Structure formats: C-alpha cells, structure tokens
Coordinates of C-alpha atoms in Angstrom, one line a residue:
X2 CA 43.3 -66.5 90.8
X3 CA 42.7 -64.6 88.0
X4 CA 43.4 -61.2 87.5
X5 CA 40.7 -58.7 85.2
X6 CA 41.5 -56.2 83.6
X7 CA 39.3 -53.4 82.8
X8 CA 37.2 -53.1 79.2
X9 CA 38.9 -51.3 76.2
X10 CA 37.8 -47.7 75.4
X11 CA 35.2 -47.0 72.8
X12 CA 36.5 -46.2 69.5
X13 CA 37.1 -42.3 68.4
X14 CA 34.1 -40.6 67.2
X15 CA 33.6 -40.4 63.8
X16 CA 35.5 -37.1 61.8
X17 CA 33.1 -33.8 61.7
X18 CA 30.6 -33.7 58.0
X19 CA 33.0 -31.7 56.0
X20 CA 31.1 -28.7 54.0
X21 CA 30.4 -29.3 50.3
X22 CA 31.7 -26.2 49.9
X23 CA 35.0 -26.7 51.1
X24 CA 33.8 -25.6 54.4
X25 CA 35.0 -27.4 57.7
X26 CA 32.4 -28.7 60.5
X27 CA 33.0 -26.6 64.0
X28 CA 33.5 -28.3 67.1
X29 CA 30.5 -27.4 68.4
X30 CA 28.3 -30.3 67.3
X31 CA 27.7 -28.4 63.5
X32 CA 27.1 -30.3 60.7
X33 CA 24.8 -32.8 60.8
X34 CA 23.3 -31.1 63.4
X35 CA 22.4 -28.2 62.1
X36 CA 20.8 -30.1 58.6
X37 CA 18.7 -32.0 61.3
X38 CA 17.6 -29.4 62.9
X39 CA 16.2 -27.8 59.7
X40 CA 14.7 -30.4 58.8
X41 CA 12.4 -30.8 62.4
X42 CA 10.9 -27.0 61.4
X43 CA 8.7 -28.6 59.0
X44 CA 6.7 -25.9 57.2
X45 CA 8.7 -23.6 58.5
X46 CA 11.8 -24.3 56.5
X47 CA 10.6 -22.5 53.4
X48 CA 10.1 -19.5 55.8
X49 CA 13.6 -17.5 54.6
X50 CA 13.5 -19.0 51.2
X51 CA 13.7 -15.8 48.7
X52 CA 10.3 -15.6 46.9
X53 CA 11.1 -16.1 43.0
X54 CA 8.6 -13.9 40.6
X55 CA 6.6 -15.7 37.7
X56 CA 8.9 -15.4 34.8
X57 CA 12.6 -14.7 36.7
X58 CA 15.3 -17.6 35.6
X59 CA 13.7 -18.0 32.2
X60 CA 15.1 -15.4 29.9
X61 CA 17.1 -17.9 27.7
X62 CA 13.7 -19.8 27.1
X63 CA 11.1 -18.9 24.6
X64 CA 7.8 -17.6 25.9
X65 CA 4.9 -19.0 23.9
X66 CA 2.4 -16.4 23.3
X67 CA -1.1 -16.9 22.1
X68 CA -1.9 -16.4 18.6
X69 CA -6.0 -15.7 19.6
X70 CA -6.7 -11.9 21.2
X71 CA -9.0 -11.6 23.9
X72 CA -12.4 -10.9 22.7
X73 CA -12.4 -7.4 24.7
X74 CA -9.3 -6.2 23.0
X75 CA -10.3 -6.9 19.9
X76 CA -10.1 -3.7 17.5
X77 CA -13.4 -2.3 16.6
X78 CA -14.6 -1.9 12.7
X79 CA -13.0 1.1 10.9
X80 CA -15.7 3.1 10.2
X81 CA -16.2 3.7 6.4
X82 CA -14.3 6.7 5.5
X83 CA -16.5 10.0 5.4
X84 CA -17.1 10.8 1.6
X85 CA -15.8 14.2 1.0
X86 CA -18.0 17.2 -0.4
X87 CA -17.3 17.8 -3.9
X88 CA -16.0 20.9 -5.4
X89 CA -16.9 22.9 -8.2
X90 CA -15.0 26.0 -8.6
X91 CA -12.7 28.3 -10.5
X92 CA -10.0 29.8 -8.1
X93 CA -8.4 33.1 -9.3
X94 CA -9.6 33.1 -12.2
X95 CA -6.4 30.6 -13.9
X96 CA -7.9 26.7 -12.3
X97 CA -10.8 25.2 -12.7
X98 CA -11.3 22.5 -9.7
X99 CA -13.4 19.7 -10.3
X100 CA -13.2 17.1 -7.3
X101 CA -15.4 14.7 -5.5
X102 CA -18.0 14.3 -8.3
X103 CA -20.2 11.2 -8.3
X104 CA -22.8 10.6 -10.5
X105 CA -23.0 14.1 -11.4
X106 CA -23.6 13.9 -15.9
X107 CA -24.3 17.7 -16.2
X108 CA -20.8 19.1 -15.3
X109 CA -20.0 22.1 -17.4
X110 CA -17.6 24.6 -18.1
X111 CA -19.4 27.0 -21.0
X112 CA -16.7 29.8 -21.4
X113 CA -13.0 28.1 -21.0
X114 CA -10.0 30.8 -21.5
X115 CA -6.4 29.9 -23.3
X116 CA -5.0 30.9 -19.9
X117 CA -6.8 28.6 -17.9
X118 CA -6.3 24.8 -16.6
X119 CA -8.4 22.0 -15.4
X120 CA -7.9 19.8 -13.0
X121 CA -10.2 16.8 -12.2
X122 CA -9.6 14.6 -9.3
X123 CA -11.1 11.8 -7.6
X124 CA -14.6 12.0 -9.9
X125 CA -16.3 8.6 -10.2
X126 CA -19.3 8.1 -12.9
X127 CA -19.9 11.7 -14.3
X128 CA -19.5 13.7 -17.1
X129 CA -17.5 16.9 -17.9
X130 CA -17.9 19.1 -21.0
X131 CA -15.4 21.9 -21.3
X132 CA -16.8 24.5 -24.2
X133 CA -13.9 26.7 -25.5
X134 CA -10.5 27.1 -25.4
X135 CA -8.6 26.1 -22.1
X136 CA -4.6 25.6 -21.3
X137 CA -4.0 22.3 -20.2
X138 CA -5.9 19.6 -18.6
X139 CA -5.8 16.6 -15.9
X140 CA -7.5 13.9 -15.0
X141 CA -5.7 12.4 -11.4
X142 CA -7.3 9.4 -9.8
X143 CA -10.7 9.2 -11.4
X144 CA -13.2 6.4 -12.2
X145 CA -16.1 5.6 -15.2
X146 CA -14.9 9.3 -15.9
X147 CA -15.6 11.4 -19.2
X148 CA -14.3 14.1 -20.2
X149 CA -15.4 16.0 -23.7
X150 CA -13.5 19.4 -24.6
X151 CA -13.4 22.0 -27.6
X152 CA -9.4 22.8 -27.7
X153 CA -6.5 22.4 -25.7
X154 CA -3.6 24.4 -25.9
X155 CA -0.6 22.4 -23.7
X156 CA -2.2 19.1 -23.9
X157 CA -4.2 16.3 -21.7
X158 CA -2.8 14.3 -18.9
X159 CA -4.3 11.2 -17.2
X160 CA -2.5 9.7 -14.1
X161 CA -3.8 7.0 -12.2
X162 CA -7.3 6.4 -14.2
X163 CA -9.6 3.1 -14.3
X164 CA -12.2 3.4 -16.9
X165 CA -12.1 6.8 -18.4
X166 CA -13.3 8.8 -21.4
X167 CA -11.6 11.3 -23.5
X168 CA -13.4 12.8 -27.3
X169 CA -11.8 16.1 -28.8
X170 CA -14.5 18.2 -30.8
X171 CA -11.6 20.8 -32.5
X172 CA -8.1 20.1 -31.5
X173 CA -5.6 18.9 -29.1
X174 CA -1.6 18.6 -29.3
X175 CA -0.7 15.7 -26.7
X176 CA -2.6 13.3 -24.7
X177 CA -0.4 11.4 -22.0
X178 CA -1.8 8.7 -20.5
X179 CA 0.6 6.9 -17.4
X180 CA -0.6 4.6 -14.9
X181 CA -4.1 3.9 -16.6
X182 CA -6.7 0.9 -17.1
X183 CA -9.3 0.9 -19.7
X184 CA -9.0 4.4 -21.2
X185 CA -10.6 5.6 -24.1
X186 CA -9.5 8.5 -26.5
X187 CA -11.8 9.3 -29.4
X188 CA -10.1 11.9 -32.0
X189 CA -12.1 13.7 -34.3
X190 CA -10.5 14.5 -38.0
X191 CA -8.6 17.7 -36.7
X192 CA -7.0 16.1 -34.3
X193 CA -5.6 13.3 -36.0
X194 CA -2.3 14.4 -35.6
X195 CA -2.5 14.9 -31.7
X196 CA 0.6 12.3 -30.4
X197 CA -1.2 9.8 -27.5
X198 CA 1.9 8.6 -25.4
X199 CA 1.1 6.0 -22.7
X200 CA 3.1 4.3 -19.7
X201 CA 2.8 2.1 -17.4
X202 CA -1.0 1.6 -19.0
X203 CA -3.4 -1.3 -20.1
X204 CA -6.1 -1.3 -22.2
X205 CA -5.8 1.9 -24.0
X206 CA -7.8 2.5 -27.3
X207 CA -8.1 4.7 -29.4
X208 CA -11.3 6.0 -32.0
X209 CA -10.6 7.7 -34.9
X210 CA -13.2 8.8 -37.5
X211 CA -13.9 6.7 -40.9
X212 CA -11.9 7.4 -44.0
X213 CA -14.8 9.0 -45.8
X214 CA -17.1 11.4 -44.1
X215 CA -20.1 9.4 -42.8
X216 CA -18.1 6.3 -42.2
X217 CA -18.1 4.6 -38.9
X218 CA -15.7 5.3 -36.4
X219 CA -12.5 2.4 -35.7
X220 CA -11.6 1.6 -32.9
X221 CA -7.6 0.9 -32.6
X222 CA -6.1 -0.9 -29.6
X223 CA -2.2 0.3 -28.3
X224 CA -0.2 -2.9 -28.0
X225 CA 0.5 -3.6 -24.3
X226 CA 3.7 -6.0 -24.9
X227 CA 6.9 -5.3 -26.2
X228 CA 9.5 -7.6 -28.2
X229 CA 13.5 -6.7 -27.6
X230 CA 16.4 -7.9 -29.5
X231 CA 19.7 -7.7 -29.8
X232 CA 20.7 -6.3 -33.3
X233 CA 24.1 -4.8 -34.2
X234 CA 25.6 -4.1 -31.0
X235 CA 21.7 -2.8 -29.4
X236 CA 18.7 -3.4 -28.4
X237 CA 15.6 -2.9 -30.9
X238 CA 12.0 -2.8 -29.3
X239 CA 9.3 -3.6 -31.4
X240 CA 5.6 -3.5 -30.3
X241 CA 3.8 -6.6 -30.8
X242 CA 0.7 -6.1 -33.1
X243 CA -2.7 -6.7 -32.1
X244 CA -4.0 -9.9 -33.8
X245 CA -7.9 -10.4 -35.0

C-alpha cells in the first residue's frame, strides 16, 4: 500500500510595500492597504488636500499683464488749464508788473523813473510802450510780444522769448538776449553803440537806421553757427557769415 503524505505549505507571503520615503510597512496590514483604502473614498480624497491660492508656487514665473486699461479706469481729460488774470501794476513804487496780457495793444507806462524796473512775463500778442526813463527791463517767457521804450539805464534782458519785439526811441546800453526764437531789435541812431549779446538764441535780427537820414532801415541777421579751429596751440571761433 501506499503511503500519502500531506500537501506542502503555501509559500511565505510576500515582504511588506517598503515607504518611498525610506519608511518601513507595519505589521498591521499597512501599506498597500492603506493606498487602497484612499483610493475607495472617491471624491472624498481631496477632502484634506491644502487649498492652494491663485498665484502661490509661481513667483519665479513672469506674470503677463495686459497692455489695454479697463475702460472704467481710464483717466479723464485734463481740463485746460484756467488762464490766469492779468496784472497791471506798479508795486512800491520801484517794479512795474506786467503779466498775463493777451491781446491787449494799448499797454502804457507814460511817466517811467531812473529808479524803476520792468518786468514783463507771460504776455502773448500785445504791445507795451514805456515813455521816459526807467532802470532796467525784462521780458521772461512771452510771445508775438513788443516792447517800445524811451531810455534804459541798466539795460534789456529777454529769457525764454518766441517772437518778440524790441525798438529804442533815445538810448539803451545792453540788450541780452538768451534762450530766444525770432526776436527782433530795432536801434535807432543813438543807440548804435548799445552791445546786443545773445545765447542759446535763433533767429535774432537786428534793424538799424540807413546811412543817410531818410534812408531805409537794414535789417542784419546774427549768425547762428560757429566755426572752431585749432591755431597755435588754441582754439579760434569764428562766426560763419550770413550769405545772400
């Protein structure tokens, strides 16, 4: 007879899901069990997830930004600056102010004194006539100004002027023109002498009466450009003449 013996034992169980982490598996069924098991809450799983903000994680990366402004934050119109009322006035006794003038031809000082100035600012298309003798004068920032005066004692100054007037009825020392477009300077025989000195300036001429009495006045145009060269161990500027 033959004689049976019993069936082998089943083979070990397979070794515990080690942690990626370097983790071990417990004893207690772990592991595999427990990714299972997350997996069967469905929906649920997302339930202890940490809720991440629009914009956190991306610092490194450039934000693109829309070059167009929404149409209710788009700034309003400037509104046009408030013209400014113009003065007219001698203050104690020494300055005459003239400012804020536009389109006003009949400006007039009748009875200038040697110890008073005059100071013109900001005057677009008028006229000024100064009757006497007066200190010094200035003309800041105006435009299409004109400016006709007796005597000056110091001298004339124009800063910053576009299109502007000067004539001399007796006598002036110095007329400095700096910073200035399209001036105008017309000397009467007296005042021939009177030294113009410009900067910075364009279009500066100057009118000066005929040789003979009766003869028309000439206009004479300051050169704008200058020629430098090296002579002798310096520089020598030379103005280049006006051609035609």
């Amino acid at each position: 007879p033959h004689t049976h013996y019993p069936p082998p034992p089943p083979p070990p169980p397979p070794p515990p899901v080690q942690n990626s982490e370097g983790g071990g598996g417990g004893g207690d069924g772990g592991g595999m069990n427990a990714v299972f098991a997350q997996l069967n809450q469905g929906s649920a799983i997302t339930s202890g997830l940490k809720h991440v903000k629009k914009g956190e994680g991306i610092k490194d990366r450039a934000v693109p930004v829309s070059k167009e402004k929404p149409a209710e934050a788009a700034a309003a119109p400037k509104a046009a600056a408030a013209a400014k009322p113009p003065k007219f006035e001698l203050e104690s006794s020494k300055k005459w102010i003239v400012e804020y003038q536009v389109k006003n031809q009949g400006l007039e000082i009748t009875d200038g004194k040697p110890q008073q100035v005059v100071y013109v600012y900001q005057c677009t298309d008028s006229v000024l006539q100064v009757s006497g003798k007066v200190n010094h004068i200035t003309l800041d920032s105006c435009k299409k100004f004109a400016i006709v005066f007796d005597s000056v004692v110091a001298g004339v100054d124009l800063v910053n002027c576009t299109s502007c007037k000067v004539q001399v009825r007796n006598s002036v020392q110095t007329i400095n023109i700096d910073k200035c477009a399209g001036t105008q300077v017309i000397l009467n025989r007296e005042s021939l002498s009177a030294e113009v000195v410009s900067a910075k300036s364009s279009e500066l001429n100057i009118v000066v009466p005929g040789e003979n009495e009766g003869d028309e006045y000439q206009e004479h145009p300051i050169p704008e450009q200058f020629i430098s060269k090296y002579v002798d161990g310096k520089f020598v500027t030379e103005c280049m003449a006006h051609t035609g």
